[in-house]
Amino acid sequence: SHGNKEVFSCRGILLAVQWFWDRGHKDITVFVPSWRKEQPRPDVLITDQYILRDLEKKKILVFTPSRRVGGKRVVCYDDRFIVKLAHDSDGIVVSNDTYRDLQSERPEWKKFIEERLLMYSFVNDK
């Protein structure tokens, strides 16, 4: 949401990581689809891609798998990666997604999502 739905703002990811880091949280994982590493298309803009590489080098960011099959991109369902890691590590999920489909997948995930989902808003860079 940092890019106002016009661009994918890597700076927004960095701002969120920094917010938690400044408050003493050091076990932070960001999941981003691996196709975000590619050269952006005019209809799918991305800013400050170097931030993704920097966060990956620091082992904060993990790229979820994707591949091309017959010229089409096939991506994994990264929501499952997010919820499983947060649940298994007793963490929280920072997202505006409600993960409704995953709530019905596993009973323990339903309770976890209801109690450990932190939704957010950006006001400029805050």
Backbone as JSON Lines, residues from 0, in Angstrom:
{"i":0,"aa":"S","n":[0.81,-1.21,0.0],"ca":[0.0,0.0,0.0],"c":[0.85,1.27,0.0]}
{"i":1,"aa":"H","n":[2.14,1.15,0.29],"ca":[3.01,2.32,0.3],"c":[3.07,2.99,-1.08]}
{"i":2,"aa":"G","n":[2.92,2.21,-2.13],"ca":[2.96,2.73,-3.49],"c":[1.61,3.2,-4.01]}
{"i":3,"aa":"N","n":[0.63,3.35,-3.13],"ca":[-0.71,3.84,-3.5],"c":[-1.34,3.05,-4.64]}
{"i":4,"aa":"K","n":[-1.08,1.76,-4.69],"ca":[-1.62,0.87,-5.72],"c":[-1.21,1.26,-7.14]}
{"i":5,"aa":"E","n":[-0.22,2.17,-7.24],"ca":[0.29,2.57,-8.55],"c":[1.61,1.86,-8.87]}
{"i":6,"aa":"V","n":[2.41,1.61,-7.83],"ca":[3.69,0.92,-7.98],"c":[3.87,-0.04,-6.8]}
{"i":7,"aa":"F","n":[4.7,-1.05,-7.01],"ca":[5.12,-1.91,-5.91],"c":[6.3,-1.21,-5.27]}
{"i":8,"aa":"S","n":[6.11,-0.69,-4.07],"ca":[7.12,0.11,-3.39],"c":[7.98,-0.75,-2.47]}
{"i":9,"aa":"C","n":[9.2,-1.02,-2.88],"ca":[10.13,-1.76,-2.04],"c":[10.49,-0.93,-0.8]}
{"i":10,"aa":"R","n":[10.45,0.36,-0.93],"ca":[10.71,1.24,0.21],"c":[9.68,1.0,1.32]}
{"i":11,"aa":"G","n":[8.44,0.73,0.96],"ca":[7.42,0.42,1.95],"c":[7.77,-0.81,2.75]}
{"i":12,"aa":"I","n":[8.33,-1.82,2.09],"ca":[8.77,-3.03,2.8],"c":[9.88,-2.68,3.77]}
{"i":13,"aa":"L","n":[10.85,-1.89,3.3],"ca":[11.96,-1.49,4.16],"c":[11.47,-0.69,5.37]}
{"i":14,"aa":"L","n":[10.53,0.21,5.15],"ca":[9.98,1.0,6.26],"c":[9.31,0.11,7.3]}
{"i":15,"aa":"A","n":[8.58,-0.9,6.85],"ca":[7.92,-1.82,7.78],"c":[8.96,-2.63,8.55]}
{"i":16,"aa":"V","n":[9.96,-3.15,7.86],"ca":[11.03,-3.91,8.52],"c":[11.71,-3.03,9.56]}
{"i":17,"aa":"Q","n":[12.04,-1.82,9.17],"ca":[12.75,-0.9,10.08],"c":[11.9,-0.57,11.31]}
{"i":18,"aa":"W","n":[10.59,-0.43,11.13],"ca":[9.68,-0.13,12.24],"c":[9.77,-1.22,13.31]}
{"i":19,"aa":"F","n":[9.73,-2.47,12.88],"ca":[9.81,-3.57,13.84],"c":[11.22,-3.71,14.4]}
{"i":20,"aa":"W","n":[12.23,-3.54,13.56],"ca":[13.63,-3.65,13.98],"c":[13.92,-2.62,15.09]}
{"i":21,"aa":"D","n":[13.45,-1.4,14.89],"ca":[13.67,-0.34,15.87],"c":[13.01,-0.63,17.21]}
{"i":22,"aa":"R","n":[12.05,-1.51,17.22],"ca":[11.34,-1.87,18.45],"c":[11.87,-3.17,19.06]}
{"i":23,"aa":"G","n":[13.02,-3.63,18.57],"ca":[13.69,-4.78,19.15],"c":[13.36,-6.13,18.54]}
{"i":24,"aa":"H","n":[12.54,-6.17,17.51],"ca":[12.19,-7.44,16.86],"c":[13.25,-7.74,15.81]}
{"i":25,"aa":"K","n":[13.99,-8.82,16.0],"ca":[15.08,-9.15,15.08],"c":[14.75,-10.35,14.19]}
{"i":26,"aa":"D","n":[13.78,-11.15,14.57],"ca":[13.39,-12.31,13.77],"c":[12.26,-11.88,12.84]}
{"i":27,"aa":"I","n":[12.64,-11.3,11.72],"ca":[11.69,-10.74,10.75],"c":[11.9,-11.45,9.43]}
{"i":28,"aa":"T","n":[10.8,-11.9,8.82],"ca":[10.88,-12.52,7.49],"c":[9.85,-11.85,6.59]}
{"i":29,"aa":"V","n":[10.32,-11.44,5.43],"ca":[9.47,-10.85,4.4],"c":[9.41,-11.84,3.24]}
{"i":30,"aa":"F","n":[8.21,-12.14,2.78],"ca":[8.03,-13.0,1.61],"c":[7.62,-12.14,0.43]}
{"i":31,"aa":"V","n":[8.33,-12.32,-0.69],"ca":[8.03,-11.59,-1.92],"c":[8.13,-12.59,-3.07]}
{"i":32,"aa":"P","n":[7.18,-12.57,-4.0],"ca":[7.28,-13.48,-5.16],"c":[8.56,-13.21,-5.95]}
{"i":33,"aa":"S","n":[9.23,-14.27,-6.39],"ca":[10.52,-14.12,-7.07],"c":[10.42,-13.32,-8.37]}
{"i":34,"aa":"W","n":[9.24,-13.25,-8.98],"ca":[9.13,-12.48,-10.22],"c":[9.33,-10.98,-9.97]}
{"i":35,"aa":"R","n":[9.29,-10.54,-8.7],"ca":[9.57,-9.14,-8.38],"c":[11.03,-8.78,-8.6]}
{"i":36,"aa":"K","n":[11.9,-9.8,-8.81],"ca":[13.31,-9.56,-9.12],"c":[13.5,-9.2,-10.59]}
{"i":37,"aa":"E","n":[12.53,-9.54,-11.42],"ca":[12.65,-9.35,-12.87],"c":[12.55,-7.87,-13.24]}
{"i":38,"aa":"Q","n":[12.95,-7.59,-14.46],"ca":[12.78,-6.24,-15.0],"c":[11.3,-5.9,-15.01]}
{"i":39,"aa":"P","n":[10.9,-4.79,-14.38],"ca":[9.47,-4.47,-14.32],"c":[8.89,-4.13,-15.69]}
{"i":40,"aa":"R","n":[7.62,-4.49,-15.88],"ca":[6.91,-4.13,-17.1],"c":[6.24,-2.78,-16.87]}
{"i":41,"aa":"P","n":[5.9,-2.07,-17.93],"ca":[5.25,-0.75,-17.77],"c":[3.93,-0.8,-17.0]}
{"i":42,"aa":"D","n":[3.23,-1.94,-17.06],"ca":[1.95,-2.05,-16.36],"c":[2.09,-2.6,-14.93]}
{"i":43,"aa":"V","n":[3.3,-3.01,-14.55],"ca":[3.56,-3.53,-13.2],"c":[4.83,-2.85,-12.68]}
{"i":44,"aa":"L","n":[4.71,-1.6,-12.33],"ca":[5.88,-0.82,-11.92],"c":[6.37,-1.24,-10.54]}
{"i":45,"aa":"I","n":[7.67,-1.12,-10.34],"ca":[8.29,-1.42,-9.06],"c":[9.4,-0.39,-8.84]}
{"i":46,"aa":"T","n":[9.5,0.12,-7.63],"ca":[10.52,1.11,-7.33],"c":[11.53,0.55,-6.33]}
{"i":47,"aa":"D","n":[12.78,0.96,-6.49],"ca":[13.86,0.63,-5.55],"c":[14.07,-0.87,-5.37]}
{"i":48,"aa":"Q","n":[14.15,-1.59,-6.48],"ca":[14.32,-3.05,-6.41],"c":[15.58,-3.46,-5.65]}
{"i":49,"aa":"Y","n":[16.58,-2.61,-5.61],"ca":[17.82,-2.93,-4.9],"c":[17.54,-3.25,-3.42]}
{"i":50,"aa":"I","n":[16.48,-2.66,-2.87],"ca":[16.12,-2.91,-1.47],"c":[15.81,-4.39,-1.26]}
{"i":51,"aa":"L","n":[15.14,-5.01,-2.22],"ca":[14.82,-6.43,-2.11],"c":[16.1,-7.26,-2.04]}
{"i":52,"aa":"R","n":[17.06,-6.95,-2.9],"ca":[18.32,-7.69,-2.9],"c":[19.07,-7.49,-1.58]}
{"i":53,"aa":"D","n":[19.07,-6.25,-1.07],"ca":[19.74,-5.96,0.2],"c":[19.11,-6.74,1.35]}
{"i":54,"aa":"L","n":[17.77,-6.76,1.41],"ca":[17.09,-7.5,2.47],"c":[17.31,-9.0,2.33]}
{"i":55,"aa":"E","n":[17.42,-9.49,1.1],"ca":[17.69,-10.91,0.89],"c":[19.09,-11.25,1.4]}
{"i":56,"aa":"K","n":[20.07,-10.41,1.12],"ca":[21.45,-10.64,1.6],"c":[21.51,-10.67,3.12]}
{"i":57,"aa":"K","n":[20.65,-9.88,3.76],"ca":[20.61,-9.83,5.23],"c":[19.76,-10.96,5.82]}
{"i":58,"aa":"K","n":[19.25,-11.82,4.95],"ca":[18.41,-12.97,5.33],"c":[17.12,-12.54,6.02]}
{"i":59,"aa":"I","n":[16.59,-11.39,5.6],"ca":[15.3,-10.9,6.09],"c":[14.22,-11.19,5.06]}
{"i":60,"aa":"L","n":[14.58,-11.16,3.79],"ca":[13.62,-11.37,2.71],"c":[13.85,-12.72,2.06]}
{"i":61,"aa":"V","n":[12.75,-13.41,1.78],"ca":[12.78,-14.69,1.07],"c":[11.91,-14.55,-0.17]}
{"i":62,"aa":"F","n":[12.46,-14.92,-1.32],"ca":[11.67,-14.92,-2.55],"c":[10.94,-16.25,-2.68]}
{"i":63,"aa":"T","n":[9.64,-16.2,-2.87],"ca":[8.86,-17.43,-3.06],"c":[8.98,-17.86,-4.51]}
{"i":64,"aa":"P","n":[8.89,-19.17,-4.77],"ca":[9.15,-19.69,-6.11],"c":[8.14,-19.24,-7.17]}
{"i":65,"aa":"S","n":[8.65,-19.09,-8.37],"ca":[7.81,-18.91,-9.55],"c":[8.62,-19.4,-10.75]}
{"i":66,"aa":"R","n":[7.92,-19.71,-11.82],"ca":[8.6,-20.2,-13.03],"c":[7.76,-19.87,-14.24]}
{"i":67,"aa":"R","n":[8.33,-20.06,-15.39],"ca":[7.61,-19.82,-16.64],"c":[7.32,-21.16,-17.29]}
{"i":68,"aa":"V","n":[6.07,-21.34,-17.69],"ca":[5.65,-22.55,-18.39],"c":[4.9,-22.1,-19.63]}
{"i":69,"aa":"G","n":[5.43,-22.43,-20.78],"ca":[4.79,-22.03,-22.03],"c":[4.62,-20.53,-22.15]}
{"i":70,"aa":"G","n":[5.6,-19.78,-21.66],"ca":[5.56,-18.32,-21.75],"c":[4.7,-17.65,-20.69]}
{"i":71,"aa":"K","n":[4.07,-18.43,-19.83],"ca":[3.23,-17.86,-18.77],"c":[3.89,-18.07,-17.41]}
{"i":72,"aa":"R","n":[3.72,-17.09,-16.54],"ca":[4.29,-17.18,-15.2],"c":[3.39,-18.03,-14.31]}
{"i":73,"aa":"V","n":[4.01,-18.98,-13.61],"ca":[3.31,-19.81,-12.64],"c":[3.91,-19.47,-11.28]}
{"i":74,"aa":"V","n":[3.07,-19.01,-10.36],"ca":[3.56,-18.62,-9.04],"c":[2.99,-19.55,-7.98]}
{"i":75,"aa":"C","n":[3.71,-19.67,-6.88],"ca":[3.2,-20.49,-5.78],"c":[2.2,-19.66,-4.98]}
{"i":76,"aa":"Y","n":[1.5,-20.33,-4.11],"ca":[0.54,-19.66,-3.25],"c":[1.3,-19.22,-1.99]}
{"i":77,"aa":"D","n":[1.85,-18.01,-2.01],"ca":[2.75,-17.59,-0.94],"c":[2.05,-17.31,0.39]}
{"i":78,"aa":"D","n":[0.72,-17.14,0.39],"ca":[0.0,-16.94,1.64],"c":[0.24,-18.1,2.6]}
{"i":79,"aa":"R","n":[0.33,-19.3,2.05],"ca":[0.54,-20.48,2.88],"c":[1.92,-20.43,3.55]}
{"i":80,"aa":"F","n":[2.95,-19.98,2.82],"ca":[4.3,-19.82,3.39],"c":[4.24,-18.85,4.58]}
{"i":81,"aa":"I","n":[3.54,-17.75,4.38],"ca":[3.47,-16.69,5.39],"c":[2.81,-17.18,6.67]}
{"i":82,"aa":"V","n":[1.63,-17.76,6.54],"ca":[0.87,-18.19,7.71],"c":[1.57,-19.35,8.41]}
{"i":83,"aa":"K","n":[2.12,-20.29,7.65],"ca":[2.78,-21.44,8.27],"c":[3.99,-21.0,9.08]}
{"i":84,"aa":"L","n":[4.84,-20.15,8.52],"ca":[6.03,-19.7,9.26],"c":[5.63,-18.94,10.52]}
{"i":85,"aa":"A","n":[4.69,-18.02,10.4],"ca":[4.26,-17.23,11.57],"c":[3.67,-18.15,12.65]}
{"i":86,"aa":"H","n":[2.85,-19.1,12.24],"ca":[2.25,-20.03,13.2],"c":[3.32,-20.88,13.87]}
{"i":87,"aa":"D","n":[4.22,-21.46,13.07],"ca":[5.25,-22.36,13.6],"c":[6.26,-21.64,14.49]}
{"i":88,"aa":"S","n":[6.47,-20.34,14.26],"ca":[7.46,-19.59,15.04],"c":[6.82,-18.7,16.1]}
{"i":89,"aa":"D","n":[5.5,-18.87,16.3],"ca":[4.75,-18.08,17.29],"c":[4.91,-16.58,17.03]}
{"i":90,"aa":"G","n":[4.83,-16.22,15.75],"ca":[4.99,-14.83,15.36],"c":[3.67,-14.16,15.06]}
{"i":91,"aa":"I","n":[3.75,-13.1,14.31],"ca":[2.56,-12.4,13.83],"c":[2.66,-12.29,12.32]}
{"i":92,"aa":"V","n":[1.54,-12.01,11.7],"ca":[1.5,-11.76,10.26],"c":[1.12,-10.29,10.09]}
{"i":93,"aa":"V","n":[1.96,-9.56,9.37],"ca":[1.67,-8.16,9.06],"c":[1.17,-8.13,7.62]}
{"i":94,"aa":"S","n":[-0.13,-7.92,7.46],"ca":[-0.74,-7.94,6.14],"c":[-2.14,-7.37,6.23]}
{"i":95,"aa":"N","n":[-2.62,-6.88,5.11],"ca":[-4.02,-6.45,5.04],"c":[-4.9,-7.54,4.43]}
{"i":96,"aa":"D","n":[-4.3,-8.68,4.14],"ca":[-5.03,-9.86,3.67],"c":[-5.66,-10.53,4.88]}
{"i":97,"aa":"T","n":[-6.89,-10.99,4.76],"ca":[-7.55,-11.66,5.89],"c":[-7.36,-13.18,5.87]}
{"i":98,"aa":"Y","n":[-6.8,-13.72,4.8],"ca":[-6.49,-15.15,4.69],"c":[-7.72,-16.02,4.97]}
{"i":99,"aa":"R","n":[-8.88,-15.59,4.5],"ca":[-10.12,-16.34,4.74],"c":[-10.02,-17.79,4.28]}
{"i":100,"aa":"D","n":[-9.44,-18.01,3.1],"ca":[-9.35,-19.37,2.57],"c":[-8.48,-20.25,3.46]}
{"i":101,"aa":"L","n":[-7.42,-19.71,4.03],"ca":[-6.54,-20.51,4.87],"c":[-7.15,-20.77,6.25]}
{"i":102,"aa":"Q","n":[-8.07,-19.91,6.68],"ca":[-8.71,-20.11,7.97],"c":[-9.52,-21.41,7.98]}
{"i":103,"aa":"S","n":[-10.06,-21.77,6.82],"ca":[-10.84,-23.0,6.75],"c":[-9.97,-24.22,6.45]}
{"i":104,"aa":"E","n":[-8.72,-23.99,6.1],"ca":[-7.83,-25.09,5.75],"c":[-7.37,-25.89,6.97]}
{"i":105,"aa":"R","n":[-7.05,-25.15,8.06],"ca":[-6.6,-25.81,9.29],"c":[-7.21,-25.08,10.49]}
{"i":106,"aa":"P","n":[-7.83,-25.81,11.4],"ca":[-8.47,-25.16,12.55],"c":[-7.49,-24.31,13.37]}
{"i":107,"aa":"E","n":[-6.25,-24.79,13.54],"ca":[-5.28,-24.02,14.33],"c":[-4.88,-22.72,13.62]}
{"i":108,"aa":"W","n":[-4.96,-22.7,12.3],"ca":[-4.65,-21.47,11.56],"c":[-5.77,-20.45,11.73]}
{"i":109,"aa":"K","n":[-7.0,-20.9,11.81],"ca":[-8.13,-19.98,11.97],"c":[-7.95,-19.14,13.23]}
{"i":110,"aa":"K","n":[-7.72,-19.8,14.35],"ca":[-7.54,-19.09,15.62],"c":[-6.29,-18.19,15.55]}
{"i":111,"aa":"F","n":[-5.23,-18.71,14.98],"ca":[-3.99,-17.95,14.87],"c":[-4.2,-16.67,14.04]}
{"i":112,"aa":"I","n":[-4.85,-16.8,12.9],"ca":[-5.09,-15.65,12.03],"c":[-5.99,-14.63,12.72]}
{"i":113,"aa":"E","n":[-6.99,-15.11,13.41],"ca":[-7.89,-14.2,14.13],"c":[-7.16,-13.41,15.2]}
{"i":114,"aa":"E","n":[-6.18,-14.03,15.85],"ca":[-5.51,-13.4,16.99],"c":[-4.17,-12.75,16.65]}
{"i":115,"aa":"R","n":[-3.53,-13.16,15.56],"ca":[-2.15,-12.73,15.31],"c":[-1.96,-12.01,13.98]}
{"i":116,"aa":"L","n":[-3.02,-11.48,13.41],"ca":[-2.94,-10.73,12.16],"c":[-2.9,-9.24,12.49]}
{"i":117,"aa":"L","n":[-1.85,-8.57,12.07],"ca":[-1.68,-7.14,12.3],"c":[-1.85,-6.42,10.97]}
{"i":118,"aa":"M","n":[-2.96,-5.71,10.83],"ca":[-3.22,-4.94,9.61],"c":[-2.57,-3.57,9.78]}
{"i":119,"aa":"Y","n":[-2.33,-2.87,8.68],"ca":[-1.56,-1.64,8.74],"c":[-2.04,-0.62,7.73]}
{"i":120,"aa":"S","n":[-1.56,0.6,7.88],"ca":[-1.77,1.69,6.91],"c":[-0.48,2.5,6.85]}
{"i":121,"aa":"F","n":[-0.2,3.05,5.7],"ca":[0.9,4.0,5.56],"c":[0.33,5.4,5.46]}
{"i":122,"aa":"V","n":[0.95,6.33,6.13],"ca":[0.68,7.75,5.93],"c":[2.02,8.33,5.49]}
{"i":123,"aa":"N","n":[2.14,8.52,4.18],"ca":[3.42,8.87,3.57],"c":[4.46,7.82,3.95]}
{"i":124,"aa":"D","n":[5.5,8.17,4.68],"ca":[6.53,7.19,5.05],"c":[6.39,6.71,6.48]}
{"i":125,"aa":"K","n":[5.21,6.81,7.04],"ca":[4.97,6.35,8.42],"c":[3.93,5.26,8.42]}
